[in-house]
Coordinates of N, CA and C in Angstrom, one line a residue:
Chain S
X1 N 0.8 -1.2 0.0 CA 0.0 0.0 0.0 C 0.9 1.2 0.0
X2 N 0.4 2.3 -0.6 CA 1.2 3.5 -0.7 C 1.2 4.3 0.6
X3 N 0.4 4.0 1.5 CA 0.3 4.8 2.7 C -0.7 5.9 2.5
X4 N -0.8 6.7 3.5 CA -1.7 7.9 3.5 C -1.0 8.9 2.5
X5 N -1.8 9.4 1.6 CA -1.4 10.3 0.6 C -2.0 11.7 0.8
X6 N -1.1 12.7 0.8 CA -1.6 14.1 1.0 C -1.1 15.0 -0.1
X7 N -2.0 15.9 -0.5 CA -1.6 16.9 -1.5 C -2.2 18.2 -1.2
X8 N -1.6 19.3 -1.6 CA -0.2 19.3 -2.0 C 0.8 19.1 -0.9
X9 N 2.0 19.0 -1.1 CA 3.0 18.8 0.0 C 3.4 20.2 0.5
X10 N 3.4 21.2 -0.3 CA 3.7 22.5 0.1 C 2.6 23.5 -0.6
X11 N 2.2 24.5 0.2 CA 1.3 25.4 -0.3 C 1.6 26.8 0.2
X12 N 1.8 27.7 -0.7 CA 2.1 29.1 -0.3 C 1.0 29.9 -0.9
X13 N 0.3 30.7 -0.1 CA -0.8 31.5 -0.5 C -0.9 32.8 0.2
X14 N -1.7 33.7 -0.3 CA -1.8 35.0 0.3 C -3.1 35.0 1.2
X15 N -3.0 35.9 2.2 CA -4.1 36.0 3.1 C -5.4 36.3 2.4
X16 N -6.4 35.6 2.8 CA -7.7 35.9 2.2 C -8.1 34.8 1.1
X17 N -7.1 34.1 0.7 CA -7.4 33.1 -0.4 C -7.9 31.8 0.3
X18 N -8.6 31.1 -0.6 CA -9.1 29.8 -0.1 C -8.0 28.7 -0.3
X19 N -7.9 27.8 0.7 CA -6.9 26.8 0.6 C -7.7 25.4 0.8
X20 N -7.3 24.5 -0.1 CA -7.9 23.1 0.1 C -6.8 22.1 0.2
X21 N -6.8 21.4 1.2 CA -5.8 20.3 1.5 C -6.6 19.0 1.2
X22 N -5.8 18.0 0.7 CA -6.5 16.8 0.3 C -5.8 15.6 0.9
X23 N -6.6 14.5 1.2 CA -6.0 13.4 1.8 C -6.7 12.1 1.3
X24 N -5.9 11.1 1.0 CA -6.4 9.8 0.6 C -5.9 8.8 1.7
X25 N -6.8 8.3 2.5 CA -6.4 7.3 3.5 C -6.0 6.0 3.0
X26 N -5.4 5.2 3.8 CA -5.0 3.8 3.4 C -6.3 3.0 3.1
X27 N -6.3 2.3 2.1 CA -7.5 1.5 1.7 C -7.9 0.6 2.8
X28 N -9.2 0.6 3.1 CA -9.7 -0.3 4.1 C -9.8 0.4 5.5
X29 N -9.1 1.5 5.7 CA -9.2 2.2 6.9 C -10.5 2.9 7.0
X30 N -11.1 2.8 8.2 CA -12.4 3.5 8.3 C -12.4 4.7 9.2
X31 N -11.3 5.1 9.7 CA -11.2 6.4 10.5 C -10.1 7.3 9.9
X32 N -10.4 8.6 9.8 CA -9.5 9.5 9.3 C -9.5 10.8 10.2
X33 N -8.3 11.3 10.3 CA -8.0 12.3 11.3 C -7.2 13.5 10.6
X34 N -7.6 14.7 10.9 CA -6.8 15.9 10.5 C -6.2 16.5 11.7
X35 N -4.9 16.7 11.6 CA -4.1 17.4 12.7 C -3.4 18.6 12.1
X36 N -3.1 19.5 13.0 CA -2.3 20.7 12.7 C -1.1 20.7 13.7
X37 N 0.0 21.0 13.1 CA 1.2 21.1 14.0 C 1.9 22.4 13.8
X38 N 2.1 23.1 14.9 CA 2.9 24.3 14.9 C 3.9 24.3 16.0
X39 N 4.9 25.1 16.0 CA 5.9 25.2 17.0 C 5.2 25.6 18.3
X40 N 4.3 26.6 18.2 CA 3.7 27.1 19.4 C 2.7 26.2 20.1
X41 N 1.9 25.5 19.3 CA 0.8 24.7 19.9 C 1.0 23.2 19.8
X42 N 2.1 22.8 19.1 CA 2.3 21.4 19.0 C 1.4 20.7 18.1
X43 N 1.0 19.5 18.3 CA 0.1 18.7 17.5 C -1.3 18.8 18.0
X44 N -2.2 19.3 17.2 CA -3.6 19.4 17.6 C -4.5 18.6 16.6
X45 N -5.4 17.9 17.2 CA -6.4 17.2 16.4 C -7.5 18.2 16.0
X46 N -7.8 18.3 14.7 CA -8.8 19.2 14.3 C -10.1 18.6 14.1
X47 N -10.2 17.4 13.5 CA -11.4 16.7 13.2 C -11.1 15.2 13.0
X48 N -12.1 14.4 13.3 CA -12.0 13.0 13.2 C -13.3 12.4 12.5
X49 N -13.1 11.6 11.5 CA -14.2 10.9 10.8 C -14.1 9.5 11.1
X50 N -15.3 8.9 11.2 CA -15.4 7.4 11.3 C -16.4 7.0 10.3
X51 N -16.1 6.1 9.4 CA -17.0 5.7 8.3 C -17.6 6.9 7.6
X52 N -16.7 7.8 7.3 CA -17.0 9.0 6.5 C -17.9 10.1 7.3
X53 N -18.2 9.8 8.5 CA -19.0 10.7 9.3 C -18.2 11.4 10.3
X54 N -18.3 12.8 10.3 CA -17.5 13.5 11.4 C -18.0 13.2 12.8
X55 N -17.1 12.7 13.6 CA -17.4 12.3 14.9 C -17.0 13.4 15.9
X56 N -15.9 14.0 15.8 CA -15.5 15.0 16.7 C -14.8 16.1 16.0
X57 N -15.4 17.3 15.9 CA -14.8 18.4 15.2 C -14.5 19.6 16.2
X58 N -14.4 19.2 17.5 CA -14.2 20.2 18.5 C -12.9 20.9 18.4
X59 N -12.0 20.3 17.7 CA -10.7 21.0 17.5 C -10.6 21.9 16.3
X60 N -11.6 22.0 15.5 CA -11.6 23.0 14.4 C -11.6 24.4 15.0
X61 N -10.6 25.2 14.6 CA -10.4 26.4 15.3 C -11.6 27.4 15.1
X62 N -12.2 27.5 14.0 CA -13.2 28.5 13.8 C -13.9 28.2 12.4
X63 N -15.0 29.0 12.2 CA -15.8 28.7 11.0 C -15.1 28.8 9.7
X64 N -13.9 29.3 9.7 CA -13.2 29.4 8.4 C -12.7 28.0 8.0
X65 N -12.6 27.1 8.9 CA -12.2 25.8 8.7 C -13.4 24.8 8.4
X66 N -13.3 24.0 7.4 CA -14.3 23.0 7.2 C -13.6 21.8 6.6
X67 N -14.2 20.6 6.9 CA -13.7 19.3 6.4 C -14.8 18.5 5.9
X68 N -14.5 17.7 4.9 CA -15.5 16.8 4.3 C -14.8 15.5 4.0
X69 N -15.7 14.5 4.0 CA -15.2 13.1 3.6 C -16.3 12.5 2.7
X70 N -16.4 12.8 1.5 CA -17.5 12.4 0.6 C -17.5 10.9 0.4
X71 N -16.3 10.2 0.5 CA -16.3 8.8 0.4 C -15.1 8.2 1.2
X72 N -15.0 6.9 1.2 CA -14.0 6.3 2.1 C -12.6 6.5 1.7
X73 N -12.4 7.1 0.5 CA -11.0 7.2 0.0 C -10.6 8.6 -0.2
X74 N -11.3 9.6 0.3 CA -10.9 11.0 0.0 C -11.5 11.9 1.1
X75 N -10.7 12.8 1.5 CA -11.1 13.9 2.5 C -10.5 15.2 2.1
X76 N -11.2 16.3 2.4 CA -10.6 17.6 2.2 C -10.7 18.4 3.5
X77 N -9.7 19.3 3.7 CA -9.8 20.3 4.7 C -9.6 21.6 4.0
X78 N -10.6 22.5 4.2 CA -10.7 23.7 3.5 C -10.6 24.9 4.5
X79 N -9.8 25.9 4.1 CA -9.7 27.1 4.9 C -10.1 28.3 4.0
X80 N -11.1 29.0 4.5 CA -11.6 30.1 3.7 C -12.3 31.1 4.5
X81 N -11.7 32.4 4.6 CA -10.5 32.8 4.0 C -9.3 32.4 4.9
X82 N -8.1 32.3 4.3 CA -6.9 31.9 5.0 C -6.3 33.1 5.7
X83 N -5.6 32.9 6.8 CA -4.9 34.0 7.5 C -3.5 33.5 7.8
X84 N -2.6 34.5 8.1 CA -1.2 34.1 8.4 C -1.1 33.1 9.5
X85 N -1.9 33.3 10.5 CA -1.8 32.4 11.7 C -2.3 30.9 11.4
X86 N -2.8 30.7 10.2 CA -3.1 29.3 9.8 C -1.8 28.6 9.3
X87 N -0.7 29.3 9.1 CA 0.5 28.7 8.7 C 0.9 27.6 9.6
X88 N 1.1 26.4 9.1 CA 1.4 25.2 9.9 C 1.6 24.0 9.0
X89 N 1.9 22.9 9.6 CA 1.9 21.6 8.8 C 0.7 20.9 9.2
X90 N -0.1 20.5 8.2 CA -1.3 19.8 8.4 C -1.1 18.3 8.0
X91 N -1.4 17.5 9.0 CA -1.2 16.0 8.8 C -2.6 15.4 8.7
X92 N -2.7 14.4 7.8 CA -3.8 13.5 7.8 C -3.3 12.1 8.3
X93 N -4.2 11.4 9.0 CA -3.8 10.1 9.5 C -5.1 9.2 9.3
X94 N -4.8 7.9 9.2 CA -6.0 7.0 9.1 C -5.7 5.8 9.9
X95 N -6.8 5.1 10.3 CA -6.6 3.9 11.1 C -7.9 3.0 10.9
X96 N -7.8 1.8 11.5 CA -8.9 0.9 11.4 C -8.8 0.0 12.6
X97 N -9.9 -0.7 12.9 CA -10.0 -1.6 14.0 C -9.0 -2.7 13.8
X98 N -8.8 -3.1 12.6 CA -7.8 -4.2 12.4 C -6.4 -3.8 12.5
X99 N -6.1 -2.5 12.5 CA -4.7 -2.1 12.7 C -4.5 -1.8 14.2
X100 N -5.4 -2.3 15.0 CA -5.3 -2.1 16.5 C -5.2 -0.6 16.8
X101 N -5.9 0.2 16.0 CA -6.0 1.6 16.3 C -4.8 2.4 16.1
X102 N -3.7 1.8 15.6 CA -2.5 2.5 15.2 C -2.9 3.5 14.1
X103 N -2.5 4.7 14.3 CA -2.8 5.7 13.2 C -1.5 5.8 12.3
X104 N -1.8 5.8 11.0 CA -0.8 6.0 10.1 C -0.8 7.4 9.5
X105 N 0.3 8.1 9.6 CA 0.3 9.5 9.2 C 0.7 9.7 7.8
X106 N 0.2 10.7 7.1 CA 0.7 11.1 5.8 C 1.9 12.0 6.0
X107 N 2.4 12.4 4.8 CA 3.7 13.2 4.9 C 3.4 14.6 5.3
X108 N 2.2 15.1 5.3 CA 1.8 16.4 5.7 C 1.8 17.4 4.6
X109 N 1.1 18.5 4.8 CA 1.1 19.6 3.9 C 1.6 20.8 4.7
X110 N 2.7 21.4 4.2 CA 3.2 22.6 4.8 C 2.6 23.8 4.2
X111 N 1.7 24.5 5.0 CA 1.0 25.7 4.5 C 1.6 27.0 5.0
X112 N 1.9 27.9 4.1 CA 2.3 29.2 4.5 C 1.4 30.2 3.9
X113 N 0.8 31.0 4.8 CA -0.1 32.1 4.4 C 0.6 33.4 4.6
X114 N 0.8 34.1 3.5 CA 1.6 35.4 3.6 C 0.7 36.6 3.9
Chain X
X1 N -11.1 16.2 32.1 CA -10.8 15.8 30.7 C -9.5 15.0 30.7
X2 N -9.5 14.0 29.8 CA -8.3 13.2 29.8 C -7.1 14.0 29.2
X3 N -5.9 13.8 29.8 CA -4.7 14.5 29.3 C -3.6 13.5 29.3
X4 N -2.6 13.9 28.4 CA -1.4 13.1 28.3 C -0.3 14.1 28.5
X5 N 0.6 13.8 29.5 CA 1.6 14.7 29.9 C 3.0 14.2 29.6
X6 N 3.8 15.0 28.9 CA 5.2 14.7 28.7 C 5.9 15.8 29.3
X7 N 6.5 15.5 30.5 CA 7.1 16.6 31.3 C 8.4 17.2 30.7
X8 N 9.1 16.3 30.0 CA 10.4 16.8 29.4 C 10.1 17.4 28.1
X9 N 10.2 18.7 27.9 CA 9.9 19.3 26.6 C 11.2 19.2 25.7
X10 N 12.3 19.3 26.3 CA 13.6 19.3 25.5 C 14.6 18.4 26.3
X11 N 15.2 17.5 25.6 CA 16.3 16.7 26.2 C 17.5 16.7 25.3
X12 N 18.6 16.9 25.9 CA 19.9 16.9 25.2 C 20.8 15.9 25.8
X13 N 21.3 14.9 25.0 CA 22.1 13.9 25.4 C 23.3 13.7 24.5
X14 N 24.3 13.1 25.0 CA 25.5 12.7 24.2 C 25.3 11.3 23.7
X15 N 25.9 11.0 22.6 CA 25.8 9.6 22.0 C 26.2 8.6 23.1
X16 N 25.5 7.5 23.1 CA 25.8 6.4 24.0 C 25.1 6.6 25.4
X17 N 24.6 7.8 25.7 CA 23.9 8.0 26.9 C 22.6 7.2 26.9
X18 N 22.1 6.9 28.1 CA 20.8 6.3 28.2 C 19.7 7.3 28.2
X19 N 18.5 6.9 27.7 CA 17.4 7.8 27.5 C 16.2 7.2 28.3
X20 N 15.5 8.1 28.9 CA 14.2 7.8 29.4 C 13.3 9.1 29.3
X21 N 12.2 8.9 28.6 CA 11.3 10.0 28.4 C 10.0 9.7 29.1
X22 N 9.5 10.6 29.9 CA 8.3 10.3 30.7 C 7.0 10.6 29.9
X23 N 6.0 9.8 30.3 CA 4.7 9.9 29.7 C 3.7 9.5 30.8
X24 N 2.8 10.4 31.2 CA 1.7 10.1 32.1 C 0.4 10.5 31.5
X25 N -0.6 9.7 31.9 CA -2.0 10.0 31.4 C -2.9 10.1 32.6
X26 N -4.1 10.7 32.3 CA -5.0 10.9 33.5 C -6.2 10.0 33.4
X27 N -6.4 9.2 32.4 CA -7.6 8.4 32.3 C -7.5 7.1 33.1
X28 N -8.6 6.8 33.9 CA -8.5 5.7 34.8 C -9.0 4.4 34.2
X29 N -9.6 4.4 33.0 CA -10.1 3.1 32.5 C -9.0 2.4 31.7
X30 N -9.5 1.4 30.9 CA -8.6 0.7 30.0 C -8.1 1.6 28.9
X31 N -6.8 1.5 28.6 CA -6.2 2.3 27.6 C -5.3 1.5 26.7
X32 N -5.1 2.0 25.5 CA -4.0 1.5 24.7 C -3.0 2.7 24.6
X33 N -1.7 2.3 24.5 CA -0.6 3.3 24.6 C 0.3 3.2 23.4
X34 N 0.8 4.4 23.0 CA 1.6 4.4 21.8 C 2.8 5.4 22.0
X35 N 3.9 5.2 21.4 CA 4.9 6.2 21.2 C 5.2 6.3 19.7
X36 N 5.2 7.6 19.3 CA 5.5 7.9 17.9 C 6.8 8.8 17.9
X37 N 7.5 8.7 16.8 CA 8.7 9.5 16.6 C 8.5 10.3 15.3
X38 N 9.0 11.6 15.4 CA 8.9 12.4 14.2 C 10.4 13.0 14.0
X39 N 11.0 12.4 12.9 CA 12.3 12.9 12.6 C 12.2 14.3 11.9
X40 N 13.3 15.1 11.9 CA 13.2 16.4 11.4 C 12.6 16.4 10.0
X41 N 11.6 17.2 9.8 CA 11.0 17.4 8.5 C 10.1 16.3 8.0
X42 N 9.9 15.3 8.9 CA 9.1 14.1 8.4 C 7.8 14.0 9.2
X43 N 7.0 13.0 8.9 CA 5.8 12.8 9.6 C 5.9 11.8 10.8
X44 N 4.9 11.7 11.5 CA 5.0 10.8 12.7 C 5.0 9.3 12.3
X45 N 5.8 8.6 12.9 CA 5.9 7.1 12.7 C 5.8 6.4 14.0
X46 N 5.2 5.2 14.0 CA 5.0 4.5 15.2 C 6.3 3.8 15.6
X47 N 6.6 4.0 16.9 CA 7.8 3.3 17.5 C 7.4 2.0 18.2
X48 N 6.3 2.1 19.0 CA 5.9 0.9 19.7 C 4.5 1.2 20.2
X49 N 3.8 0.1 20.6 CA 2.5 0.2 21.2 C 2.2 -0.8 22.2
X50 N 1.3 -0.5 23.1 CA 0.9 -1.5 24.2 C -0.6 -1.6 24.1
X51 N -1.0 -2.9 24.1 CA -2.5 -3.2 24.1 C -2.8 -4.1 25.3
X52 N -2.0 -5.1 25.5 CA -2.3 -6.0 26.6 C -1.1 -6.9 26.8
X53 N -1.1 -7.7 27.9 CA 0.0 -8.6 28.1 C 1.2 -8.0 28.8
X54 N 2.4 -8.4 28.4 CA 3.6 -8.0 29.0 C 3.7 -6.5 29.0
X55 N 3.8 -5.9 30.2 CA 3.8 -4.4 30.2 C 5.1 -3.8 29.7
X56 N 6.1 -4.6 29.4 CA 7.4 -4.1 28.8 C 7.3 -4.4 27.3
X57 N 7.3 -3.4 26.6 CA 7.1 -3.5 25.1 C 8.3 -3.1 24.4
X58 N 8.7 -4.0 23.5 CA 9.9 -3.7 22.6 C 9.4 -3.1 21.3
X59 N 10.1 -2.0 20.9 CA 9.8 -1.4 19.6 C 11.0 -1.5 18.7
X60 N 10.8 -0.6 17.6 CA 11.9 -0.6 16.6 C 13.1 0.2 17.1
X61 N 14.2 0.0 16.5 CA 15.5 0.8 16.7 C 15.9 0.7 18.2
X62 N 15.6 -0.4 18.9 CA 16.2 -0.5 20.2 C 15.4 0.2 21.3
X63 N 14.2 0.8 21.0 CA 13.4 1.4 22.0 C 12.5 0.4 22.7
X64 N 12.2 0.7 23.9 CA 11.2 0.0 24.7 C 10.5 0.9 25.6
X65 N 9.3 0.5 26.1 CA 8.5 1.3 27.0 C 7.9 0.3 28.0
X66 N 7.7 0.8 29.2 CA 7.1 0.1 30.2 C 5.8 0.7 30.7
X67 N 4.7 -0.1 30.7 CA 3.4 0.4 31.2 C 3.3 0.0 32.6
X68 N 3.2 1.1 33.5 CA 3.0 0.9 34.9 C 1.6 1.4 35.2
X69 N 0.7 0.5 35.3 CA -0.7 0.9 35.5 C -0.9 1.7 36.8
X70 N -0.3 1.4 37.8 CA -0.5 2.0 39.1 C 0.0 3.5 39.1
X71 N 0.9 3.7 38.2 CA 1.5 5.1 38.0 C 0.9 5.8 36.8
X72 N 0.0 5.2 36.1 CA -0.5 5.8 34.9 C 0.6 6.3 34.0
X73 N 1.6 5.5 33.8 CA 2.8 5.9 33.1 C 3.2 4.9 32.0
X74 N 3.8 5.5 31.0 CA 4.3 4.6 29.8 C 5.6 5.3 29.3
X75 N 6.6 5.2 30.1 CA 7.9 5.8 29.8 C 8.7 5.1 28.7
X76 N 9.3 5.9 27.9 CA 10.1 5.4 26.8 C 11.5 5.3 27.2
X77 N 12.2 4.2 26.8 CA 13.6 4.1 27.2 C 14.4 3.5 26.0
X78 N 15.7 3.9 26.0 CA 16.7 3.3 25.1 C 18.0 3.3 25.8
X79 N 18.7 2.2 25.9 CA 19.9 2.1 26.7 C 21.1 3.0 26.2
X80 N 21.2 3.2 24.9 CA 22.3 3.9 24.3 C 21.8 4.6 23.0
X81 N 21.7 5.9 23.1 CA 21.2 6.7 22.0 C 22.3 6.9 21.0
X82 N 21.8 7.2 19.8 CA 22.6 7.5 18.7 C 22.2 8.9 18.1
X83 N 23.2 9.5 17.4 CA 22.9 10.8 16.8 C 21.6 10.8 16.0
X84 N 21.4 9.6 15.3 CA 20.2 9.5 14.4 C 18.9 9.4 15.2
X85 N 19.0 9.3 16.5 CA 17.7 9.4 17.3 C 17.2 10.8 17.5
X86 N 18.0 11.8 17.1 CA 17.5 13.1 17.2 C 16.2 13.3 16.5
X87 N 15.1 13.7 17.3 CA 13.8 13.7 16.8 C 12.9 14.2 17.9
X88 N 11.6 14.3 17.5 CA 10.6 14.7 18.5 C 9.8 13.4 18.8
X89 N 9.5 13.1 20.0 CA 8.8 11.9 20.5 C 7.5 12.3 21.1
X90 N 6.5 11.6 20.6 CA 5.1 11.8 21.1 C 4.5 10.6 21.8
X91 N 4.0 10.7 22.9 CA 3.2 9.7 23.6 C 1.8 9.9 23.2
X92 N 1.0 8.8 23.1 CA -0.4 8.9 22.7 C -1.2 7.8 23.5
X93 N -2.4 8.2 23.8 CA -3.3 7.3 24.6 C -4.6 7.1 23.9
X94 N -5.1 5.9 23.8 CA -6.5 5.7 23.3 C -7.3 5.1 24.4
X95 N -8.4 5.8 24.7 CA -9.3 5.2 25.7 C -10.2 4.1 25.1
X96 N -10.6 3.2 25.9 CA -11.4 2.1 25.3 C -12.7 2.5 24.8
X97 N -13.2 3.6 25.1 CA -14.5 4.1 24.6 C -14.4 5.3 23.6
X98 N -13.2 5.4 23.1 CA -13.0 6.6 22.2 C -12.8 6.2 20.8
X99 N -13.3 5.1 20.4 CA -13.1 4.7 19.0 C -11.7 4.6 18.6
X100 N -11.3 5.2 17.5 CA -9.9 5.1 17.1 C -9.2 6.4 17.4
X101 N -9.8 7.3 18.2 CA -9.2 8.6 18.5 C -8.0 8.4 19.5
X102 N -6.9 9.1 19.2 CA -5.8 9.1 20.1 C -5.7 10.5 20.7
X103 N -5.2 10.6 22.0 CA -4.9 11.8 22.6 C -3.4 11.9 22.7
X104 N -2.8 12.9 22.1 CA -1.3 13.0 22.1 C -0.8 13.9 23.2
X105 N 0.4 13.6 23.7 CA 1.1 14.5 24.6 C 1.7 15.6 23.8
X106 N 2.3 16.5 24.5 CA 2.9 17.7 23.8 C 4.2 17.5 23.1
X107 N 4.8 16.3 23.3 CA 6.0 16.0 22.6 C 7.2 16.3 23.4
X108 N 8.3 15.6 23.1 CA 9.6 15.8 23.7 C 10.6 15.9 22.6
X109 N 11.3 17.0 22.5 CA 12.4 17.1 21.5 C 13.7 16.6 22.0
X110 N 14.2 15.6 21.4 CA 15.5 15.0 21.8 C 16.6 15.4 20.8
X111 N 17.7 15.9 21.4 CA 18.8 16.2 20.5 C 20.0 15.4 21.1
X112 N 20.6 14.6 20.2 CA 21.7 13.8 20.6 C 23.0 14.4 19.9
X113 N 23.9 14.7 20.8 CA 25.1 15.3 20.3 C 26.1 14.3 19.9
X114 N 26.8 14.4 18.7 CA 27.7 13.4 18.3 C 29.0 13.4 19.1

């Protein structure tokens, strides 16, 4: 398996622009997680899907952030409008009951908002 | 609320020194425990995990961790570190009623001097 796939790997945008981050979980995994990592705040869970349904979105910082999982093999995290404080590395991870809940992380998307 | 505490935020060691990184959690029920490692510029990778059985868990690259239920701890150890162990280490806990969601500690940055 190719592992968790994220795109783009790097994104540089200007404040106010819409940003869409993409994630393809490992095939067969039924849980998907979006995390944000910054030096100041460390690793934060933003939202968690189980069987394509959002289970816990309490970590989503504000209404500018939204996430969708239209099917088992694809998820997006959207920021609209983006702000400089959104600059971070965004990780997607997936897991399943058969993997004994181990989360497999993608390579991350490094977002810079100017 | 459940929390995961890693009290050492930064650790600096010389090569061949022994390592112990602390991890404590606050949840009183059944838990699964994980240590992840993040090498510079990379994503999180699993080092080891505990689900049941022998509380001393062996992981990759010579790492091990011991689950001490009475102390709510899952400390990570390595008898002799190498320069290549320079990374950030994250402890994570899954509660038995939390689906596949993990709660991560704040991370410990390890620097190994050659």
